[in-house]
């Protein structure tokens, strides 16, 4: 189907752009895919859109709408729901802290974890065919769980540090 061809093309593009084969390339990828989007996307989606929507429609609707626009911006129907959820978390962080800076940092950390995970998976050779192939699913699952745990620990610390501030 047209959708599966689009998805394959998108995945191939992501893997070429996001995969550094040396530490220097990984650093470059972090600047291009973690730092720059972390700053620019948060300033646009949470700094401008979220606050603009909030003035017109309140907190829950403004978080939901800005998050869905953020997800749609990435042009990947497969990641729409997870990116909407991530966008909502970033929106909550902005409104809870009163600043876009913590969301910028969270966005950069999230993208950097993904880039470093891809690099380590590539270096391990587990995605290659041959003996040991097929373990990639378990490695990806472990990497995802570790990323989620890191994010939850940081998010919990953030919420605890801003406990007296309400939305």
JSON list of C-alpha atoms in Angstrom, two decimals:
[
{"chain": "A", "resi": 1, "resn": "UNK", "atom": "CA", "xyz": [0.00, 0.00, 0.00]},
{"chain": "A", "resi": 2, "resn": "UNK", "atom": "CA", "xyz": [0.98, 3.62, -0.38]},
{"chain": "A", "resi": 3, "resn": "UNK", "atom": "CA", "xyz": [1.10, 4.02, 3.41]},
{"chain": "A", "resi": 4, "resn": "UNK", "atom": "CA", "xyz": [3.63, 1.19, 3.93]},
{"chain": "A", "resi": 5, "resn": "UNK", "atom": "CA", "xyz": [5.86, 2.61, 1.17]},
{"chain": "A", "resi": 6, "resn": "UNK", "atom": "CA", "xyz": [5.70, 6.03, 2.82]},
{"chain": "A", "resi": 7, "resn": "UNK", "atom": "CA", "xyz": [6.52, 4.50, 6.21]},
{"chain": "A", "resi": 8, "resn": "UNK", "atom": "CA", "xyz": [9.50, 2.55, 4.80]},
{"chain": "A", "resi": 9, "resn": "UNK", "atom": "CA", "xyz": [10.83, 5.65, 3.05]},
{"chain": "A", "resi": 10, "resn": "UNK", "atom": "CA", "xyz": [10.44, 7.72, 6.22]},
{"chain": "A", "resi": 11, "resn": "UNK", "atom": "CA", "xyz": [12.16, 5.07, 8.38]},
{"chain": "A", "resi": 12, "resn": "UNK", "atom": "CA", "xyz": [15.06, 4.84, 5.92]},
{"chain": "A", "resi": 13, "resn": "UNK", "atom": "CA", "xyz": [15.47, 8.62, 5.93]},
{"chain": "A", "resi": 14, "resn": "UNK", "atom": "CA", "xyz": [15.38, 8.72, 9.74]},
{"chain": "A", "resi": 15, "resn": "UNK", "atom": "CA", "xyz": [17.96, 5.96, 10.04]},
{"chain": "A", "resi": 16, "resn": "UNK", "atom": "CA", "xyz": [20.35, 7.65, 7.62]},
{"chain": "A", "resi": 17, "resn": "UNK", "atom": "CA", "xyz": [20.02, 11.03, 9.33]},
{"chain": "A", "resi": 18, "resn": "UNK", "atom": "CA", "xyz": [19.94, 9.82, 12.94]},
{"chain": "A", "resi": 19, "resn": "UNK", "atom": "CA", "xyz": [22.67, 7.19, 12.84]},
{"chain": "A", "resi": 20, "resn": "UNK", "atom": "CA", "xyz": [26.20, 8.37, 13.54]},
{"chain": "A", "resi": 21, "resn": "UNK", "atom": "CA", "xyz": [28.91, 5.79, 12.89]},
{"chain": "A", "resi": 22, "resn": "UNK", "atom": "CA", "xyz": [31.63, 7.47, 14.96]},
{"chain": "A", "resi": 23, "resn": "UNK", "atom": "CA", "xyz": [31.61, 9.58, 18.14]},
{"chain": "A", "resi": 24, "resn": "UNK", "atom": "CA", "xyz": [32.19, 12.73, 16.04]},
{"chain": "A", "resi": 25, "resn": "UNK", "atom": "CA", "xyz": [29.22, 11.88, 13.82]},
{"chain": "A", "resi": 26, "resn": "UNK", "atom": "CA", "xyz": [27.08, 11.16, 16.89]},
{"chain": "A", "resi": 27, "resn": "UNK", "atom": "CA", "xyz": [27.98, 14.59, 18.29]},
{"chain": "A", "resi": 28, "resn": "UNK", "atom": "CA", "xyz": [26.97, 16.20, 14.98]},
{"chain": "A", "resi": 29, "resn": "UNK", "atom": "CA", "xyz": [23.69, 14.23, 14.96]},
{"chain": "A", "resi": 30, "resn": "UNK", "atom": "CA", "xyz": [23.00, 15.33, 18.56]},
{"chain": "A", "resi": 31, "resn": "UNK", "atom": "CA", "xyz": [23.41, 18.98, 17.53]},
{"chain": "A", "resi": 32, "resn": "UNK", "atom": "CA", "xyz": [21.19, 18.53, 14.44]},
{"chain": "A", "resi": 33, "resn": "UNK", "atom": "CA", "xyz": [18.50, 16.18, 15.83]},
{"chain": "A", "resi": 34, "resn": "UNK", "atom": "CA", "xyz": [18.52, 16.87, 19.58]},
{"chain": "A", "resi": 35, "resn": "UNK", "atom": "CA", "xyz": [19.75, 20.35, 20.43]},
{"chain": "A", "resi": 36, "resn": "UNK", "atom": "CA", "xyz": [18.48, 22.38, 17.47]},
{"chain": "A", "resi": 37, "resn": "UNK", "atom": "CA", "xyz": [14.97, 20.83, 17.37]},
{"chain": "A", "resi": 38, "resn": "UNK", "atom": "CA", "xyz": [14.82, 20.82, 21.18]},
{"chain": "A", "resi": 39, "resn": "UNK", "atom": "CA", "xyz": [15.23, 24.58, 21.18]},
{"chain": "A", "resi": 40, "resn": "UNK", "atom": "CA", "xyz": [13.31, 25.50, 18.02]},
{"chain": "A", "resi": 41, "resn": "UNK", "atom": "CA", "xyz": [10.37, 23.12, 18.42]},
{"chain": "A", "resi": 42, "resn": "UNK", "atom": "CA", "xyz": [9.83, 23.97, 22.08]},
{"chain": "A", "resi": 43, "resn": "UNK", "atom": "CA", "xyz": [9.96, 27.70, 21.40]},
{"chain": "A", "resi": 44, "resn": "UNK", "atom": "CA", "xyz": [7.38, 27.27, 18.62]},
{"chain": "A", "resi": 45, "resn": "UNK", "atom": "CA", "xyz": [5.03, 24.60, 20.00]},
{"chain": "A", "resi": 46, "resn": "UNK", "atom": "CA", "xyz": [5.17, 25.38, 23.71]},
{"chain": "A", "resi": 47, "resn": "UNK", "atom": "CA", "xyz": [6.52, 28.94, 23.76]},
{"chain": "A", "resi": 48, "resn": "UNK", "atom": "CA", "xyz": [4.25, 30.39, 21.06]},
{"chain": "A", "resi": 49, "resn": "UNK", "atom": "CA", "xyz": [1.38, 28.00, 20.24]},
{"chain": "A", "resi": 50, "resn": "UNK", "atom": "CA", "xyz": [0.65, 26.64, 23.71]},
{"chain": "A", "resi": 51, "resn": "UNK", "atom": "CA", "xyz": [0.53, 30.09, 25.30]},
{"chain": "A", "resi": 52, "resn": "UNK", "atom": "CA", "xyz": [-1.47, 31.53, 22.41]},
{"chain": "A", "resi": 53, "resn": "UNK", "atom": "CA", "xyz": [-4.02, 28.69, 22.59]},
{"chain": "A", "resi": 54, "resn": "UNK", "atom": "CA", "xyz": [-4.14, 28.89, 26.40]},
{"chain": "A", "resi": 55, "resn": "UNK", "atom": "CA", "xyz": [-5.37, 32.49, 26.25]},
{"chain": "A", "resi": 56, "resn": "UNK", "atom": "CA", "xyz": [-8.27, 31.39, 24.04]},
{"chain": "A", "resi": 57, "resn": "UNK", "atom": "CA", "xyz": [-9.22, 27.89, 25.23]},
{"chain": "A", "resi": 58, "resn": "UNK", "atom": "CA", "xyz": [-7.76, 27.04, 28.63]},
{"chain": "A", "resi": 59, "resn": "UNK", "atom": "CA", "xyz": [-5.11, 24.60, 29.79]},
{"chain": "A", "resi": 60, "resn": "UNK", "atom": "CA", "xyz": [-6.31, 21.10, 28.79]},
{"chain": "A", "resi": 61, "resn": "UNK", "atom": "CA", "xyz": [-7.42, 22.07, 25.27]},
{"chain": "A", "resi": 62, "resn": "UNK", "atom": "CA", "xyz": [-4.31, 24.19, 24.64]},
{"chain": "A", "resi": 63, "resn": "UNK", "atom": "CA", "xyz": [-2.02, 21.33, 25.70]},
{"chain": "A", "resi": 64, "resn": "UNK", "atom": "CA", "xyz": [-3.96, 18.84, 23.54]},
{"chain": "A", "resi": 65, "resn": "UNK", "atom": "CA", "xyz": [-4.06, 21.04, 20.43]},
{"chain": "A", "resi": 66, "resn": "UNK", "atom": "CA", "xyz": [-0.42, 22.17, 20.59]},
{"chain": "A", "resi": 67, "resn": "UNK", "atom": "CA", "xyz": [0.64, 18.54, 21.20]},
{"chain": "A", "resi": 68, "resn": "UNK", "atom": "CA", "xyz": [-1.30, 17.24, 18.19]},
{"chain": "A", "resi": 69, "resn": "UNK", "atom": "CA", "xyz": [0.16, 19.96, 15.96]},
{"chain": "A", "resi": 70, "resn": "UNK", "atom": "CA", "xyz": [3.62, 19.04, 17.29]},
{"chain": "A", "resi": 71, "resn": "UNK", "atom": "CA", "xyz": [3.01, 15.37, 16.43]},
{"chain": "A", "resi": 72, "resn": "UNK", "atom": "CA", "xyz": [1.61, 16.18, 12.97]},
{"chain": "A", "resi": 73, "resn": "UNK", "atom": "CA", "xyz": [4.64, 18.40, 12.28]},
{"chain": "A", "resi": 74, "resn": "UNK", "atom": "CA", "xyz": [6.85, 15.27, 12.36]},
{"chain": "A", "resi": 75, "resn": "UNK", "atom": "CA", "xyz": [4.99, 13.86, 9.31]},
{"chain": "A", "resi": 76, "resn": "UNK", "atom": "CA", "xyz": [4.89, 10.28, 10.57]},
{"chain": "A", "resi": 77, "resn": "UNK", "atom": "CA", "xyz": [1.45, 8.78, 11.19]},
{"chain": "A", "resi": 78, "resn": "UNK", "atom": "CA", "xyz": [3.02, 5.87, 13.11]},
{"chain": "A", "resi": 79, "resn": "UNK", "atom": "CA", "xyz": [4.50, 8.20, 15.74]},
{"chain": "A", "resi": 80, "resn": "UNK", "atom": "CA", "xyz": [1.52, 10.57, 15.96]},
{"chain": "A", "resi": 81, "resn": "UNK", "atom": "CA", "xyz": [0.14, 9.17, 19.24]},
{"chain": "A", "resi": 82, "resn": "UNK", "atom": "CA", "xyz": [3.47, 8.82, 21.11]},
{"chain": "A", "resi": 83, "resn": "UNK", "atom": "CA", "xyz": [4.58, 12.27, 19.95]},
{"chain": "A", "resi": 84, "resn": "UNK", "atom": "CA", "xyz": [1.23, 13.74, 21.02]},
{"chain": "A", "resi": 85, "resn": "UNK", "atom": "CA", "xyz": [1.74, 12.26, 24.49]},
{"chain": "A", "resi": 86, "resn": "UNK", "atom": "CA", "xyz": [5.33, 13.51, 24.62]},
{"chain": "A", "resi": 87, "resn": "UNK", "atom": "CA", "xyz": [4.17, 16.94, 23.48]},
{"chain": "A", "resi": 88, "resn": "UNK", "atom": "CA", "xyz": [1.53, 16.96, 26.22]},
{"chain": "A", "resi": 89, "resn": "UNK", "atom": "CA", "xyz": [4.20, 16.14, 28.81]},
{"chain": "A", "resi": 90, "resn": "UNK", "atom": "CA", "xyz": [6.37, 18.96, 27.50]},
{"chain": "A", "resi": 91, "resn": "UNK", "atom": "CA", "xyz": [3.35, 21.29, 27.65]},
{"chain": "A", "resi": 92, "resn": "UNK", "atom": "CA", "xyz": [2.67, 20.27, 31.24]},
{"chain": "A", "resi": 93, "resn": "UNK", "atom": "CA", "xyz": [6.32, 20.91, 32.09]},
{"chain": "A", "resi": 94, "resn": "UNK", "atom": "CA", "xyz": [6.13, 24.42, 30.58]},
{"chain": "A", "resi": 95, "resn": "UNK", "atom": "CA", "xyz": [2.93, 25.33, 32.40]},
{"chain": "A", "resi": 96, "resn": "UNK", "atom": "CA", "xyz": [4.05, 23.75, 35.68]},
{"chain": "A", "resi": 97, "resn": "UNK", "atom": "CA", "xyz": [7.45, 25.49, 35.64]},
{"chain": "A", "resi": 98, "resn": "UNK", "atom": "CA", "xyz": [6.35, 28.77, 34.08]},
{"chain": "A", "resi": 99, "resn": "UNK", "atom": "CA", "xyz": [9.26, 28.50, 31.63]},
{"chain": "A", "resi": 100, "resn": "UNK", "atom": "CA", "xyz": [9.97, 26.82, 28.31]},
{"chain": "A", "resi": 101, "resn": "UNK", "atom": "CA", "xyz": [13.57, 26.04, 29.39]},
{"chain": "A", "resi": 102, "resn": "UNK", "atom": "CA", "xyz": [12.79, 22.79, 31.29]},
{"chain": "A", "resi": 103, "resn": "UNK", "atom": "CA", "xyz": [10.83, 21.50, 28.26]},
{"chain": "A", "resi": 104, "resn": "UNK", "atom": "CA", "xyz": [13.75, 22.39, 25.98]},
{"chain": "A", "resi": 105, "resn": "UNK", "atom": "CA", "xyz": [16.05, 20.39, 28.25]},
{"chain": "A", "resi": 106, "resn": "UNK", "atom": "CA", "xyz": [13.61, 17.45, 28.40]},
{"chain": "A", "resi": 107, "resn": "UNK", "atom": "CA", "xyz": [13.27, 17.47, 24.60]},
{"chain": "A", "resi": 108, "resn": "UNK", "atom": "CA", "xyz": [17.05, 17.53, 24.13]},
{"chain": "A", "resi": 109, "resn": "UNK", "atom": "CA", "xyz": [17.51, 14.70, 26.66]},
{"chain": "A", "resi": 110, "resn": "UNK", "atom": "CA", "xyz": [14.78, 12.60, 25.01]},
{"chain": "A", "resi": 111, "resn": "UNK", "atom": "CA", "xyz": [16.25, 12.98, 21.51]},
{"chain": "A", "resi": 112, "resn": "UNK", "atom": "CA", "xyz": [19.82, 12.46, 22.75]},
{"chain": "A", "resi": 113, "resn": "UNK", "atom": "CA", "xyz": [18.87, 9.19, 24.47]},
{"chain": "A", "resi": 114, "resn": "UNK", "atom": "CA", "xyz": [17.39, 7.98, 21.17]},
{"chain": "A", "resi": 115, "resn": "UNK", "atom": "CA", "xyz": [20.47, 8.97, 19.17]},
{"chain": "A", "resi": 116, "resn": "UNK", "atom": "CA", "xyz": [22.89, 7.34, 21.60]},
{"chain": "A", "resi": 117, "resn": "UNK", "atom": "CA", "xyz": [20.72, 4.21, 21.73]},
{"chain": "A", "resi": 118, "resn": "UNK", "atom": "CA", "xyz": [20.78, 3.96, 17.92]},
{"chain": "A", "resi": 119, "resn": "UNK", "atom": "CA", "xyz": [24.56, 4.40, 17.92]},
{"chain": "A", "resi": 120, "resn": "UNK", "atom": "CA", "xyz": [25.10, 1.73, 20.58]},
{"chain": "A", "resi": 121, "resn": "UNK", "atom": "CA", "xyz": [22.73, -0.68, 18.83]},
{"chain": "A", "resi": 122, "resn": "UNK", "atom": "CA", "xyz": [24.54, -0.09, 15.52]},
{"chain": "A", "resi": 123, "resn": "UNK", "atom": "CA", "xyz": [27.95, -0.60, 17.14]},
{"chain": "A", "resi": 124, "resn": "UNK", "atom": "CA", "xyz": [26.82, -3.82, 18.82]},
{"chain": "A", "resi": 125, "resn": "UNK", "atom": "CA", "xyz": [25.95, -5.30, 15.43]},
{"chain": "A", "resi": 126, "resn": "UNK", "atom": "CA", "xyz": [22.74, -6.83, 16.72]},
{"chain": "A", "resi": 127, "resn": "UNK", "atom": "CA", "xyz": [20.76, -5.49, 13.77]},
{"chain": "A", "resi": 128, "resn": "UNK", "atom": "CA", "xyz": [23.01, -7.30, 11.31]},
{"chain": "A", "resi": 129, "resn": "UNK", "atom": "CA", "xyz": [21.84, -10.58, 9.84]},
{"chain": "A", "resi": 130, "resn": "UNK", "atom": "CA", "xyz": [23.51, -13.81, 10.86]},
{"chain": "A", "resi": 131, "resn": "UNK", "atom": "CA", "xyz": [24.12, -15.33, 14.28]},
{"chain": "A", "resi": 132, "resn": "UNK", "atom": "CA", "xyz": [22.59, -13.24, 17.02]},
{"chain": "A", "resi": 133, "resn": "UNK", "atom": "CA", "xyz": [20.14, -11.55, 14.65]},
{"chain": "A", "resi": 134, "resn": "UNK", "atom": "CA", "xyz": [16.66, -11.46, 16.11]},
{"chain": "A", "resi": 135, "resn": "UNK", "atom": "CA", "xyz": [17.81, -10.28, 19.52]},
{"chain": "A", "resi": 136, "resn": "UNK", "atom": "CA", "xyz": [17.27, -6.70, 18.37]},
{"chain": "A", "resi": 137, "resn": "UNK", "atom": "CA", "xyz": [13.71, -6.69, 19.64]},
{"chain": "A", "resi": 138, "resn": "UNK", "atom": "CA", "xyz": [14.80, -7.51, 23.17]},
{"chain": "A", "resi": 139, "resn": "UNK", "atom": "CA", "xyz": [17.65, -5.00, 23.04]},
{"chain": "A", "resi": 140, "resn": "UNK", "atom": "CA", "xyz": [15.31, -2.30, 21.71]},
{"chain": "A", "resi": 141, "resn": "UNK", "atom": "CA", "xyz": [12.79, -3.19, 24.42]},
{"chain": "A", "resi": 142, "resn": "UNK", "atom": "CA", "xyz": [15.45, -2.89, 27.13]},
{"chain": "A", "resi": 143, "resn": "UNK", "atom": "CA", "xyz": [16.70, 0.42, 25.66]},
{"chain": "A", "resi": 144, "resn": "UNK", "atom": "CA", "xyz": [13.13, 1.73, 25.53]},
{"chain": "A", "resi": 145, "resn": "UNK", "atom": "CA", "xyz": [12.42, 0.70, 29.11]},
{"chain": "A", "resi": 146, "resn": "UNK", "atom": "CA", "xyz": [15.68, 2.30, 30.30]},
{"chain": "A", "resi": 147, "resn": "UNK", "atom": "CA", "xyz": [14.85, 5.50, 28.40]},
{"chain": "A", "resi": 148, "resn": "UNK", "atom": "CA", "xyz": [11.36, 5.53, 29.92]},
{"chain": "A", "resi": 149, "resn": "UNK", "atom": "CA", "xyz": [12.77, 4.97, 33.43]},
{"chain": "A", "resi": 150, "resn": "UNK", "atom": "CA", "xyz": [15.27, 7.81, 33.00]},
{"chain": "A", "resi": 151, "resn": "UNK", "atom": "CA", "xyz": [12.51, 10.08, 31.74]},
{"chain": "A", "resi": 152, "resn": "UNK", "atom": "CA", "xyz": [10.16, 9.12, 34.59]},
{"chain": "A", "resi": 153, "resn": "UNK", "atom": "CA", "xyz": [12.89, 9.70, 37.20]},
{"chain": "A", "resi": 154, "resn": "UNK", "atom": "CA", "xyz": [13.65, 13.14, 35.77]},
{"chain": "A", "resi": 155, "resn": "UNK", "atom": "CA", "xyz": [9.94, 13.97, 35.43]},
{"chain": "A", "resi": 156, "resn": "UNK", "atom": "CA", "xyz": [9.23, 12.89, 39.02]},
{"chain": "A", "resi": 157, "resn": "UNK", "atom": "CA", "xyz": [12.12, 15.02, 40.27]},
{"chain": "A", "resi": 158, "resn": "UNK", "atom": "CA", "xyz": [10.79, 17.95, 38.26]},
{"chain": "A", "resi": 159, "resn": "UNK", "atom": "CA", "xyz": [7.26, 17.58, 39.65]},
{"chain": "A", "resi": 160, "resn": "UNK", "atom": "CA", "xyz": [8.62, 17.29, 43.20]},
{"chain": "A", "resi": 161, "resn": "UNK", "atom": "CA", "xyz": [10.77, 20.40, 42.76]},
{"chain": "A", "resi": 162, "resn": "UNK", "atom": "CA", "xyz": [7.79, 22.42, 41.51]},
{"chain": "A", "resi": 163, "resn": "UNK", "atom": "CA", "xyz": [5.23, 21.01, 43.94]},
{"chain": "A", "resi": 164, "resn": "UNK", "atom": "CA", "xyz": [4.06, 24.40, 45.22]},
{"chain": "A", "resi": 165, "resn": "UNK", "atom": "CA", "xyz": [3.31, 25.68, 41.72]},
{"chain": "A", "resi": 166, "resn": "UNK", "atom": "CA", "xyz": [-0.06, 24.85, 40.18]},
{"chain": "A", "resi": 167, "resn": "UNK", "atom": "CA", "xyz": [-1.31, 25.09, 36.61]}
]
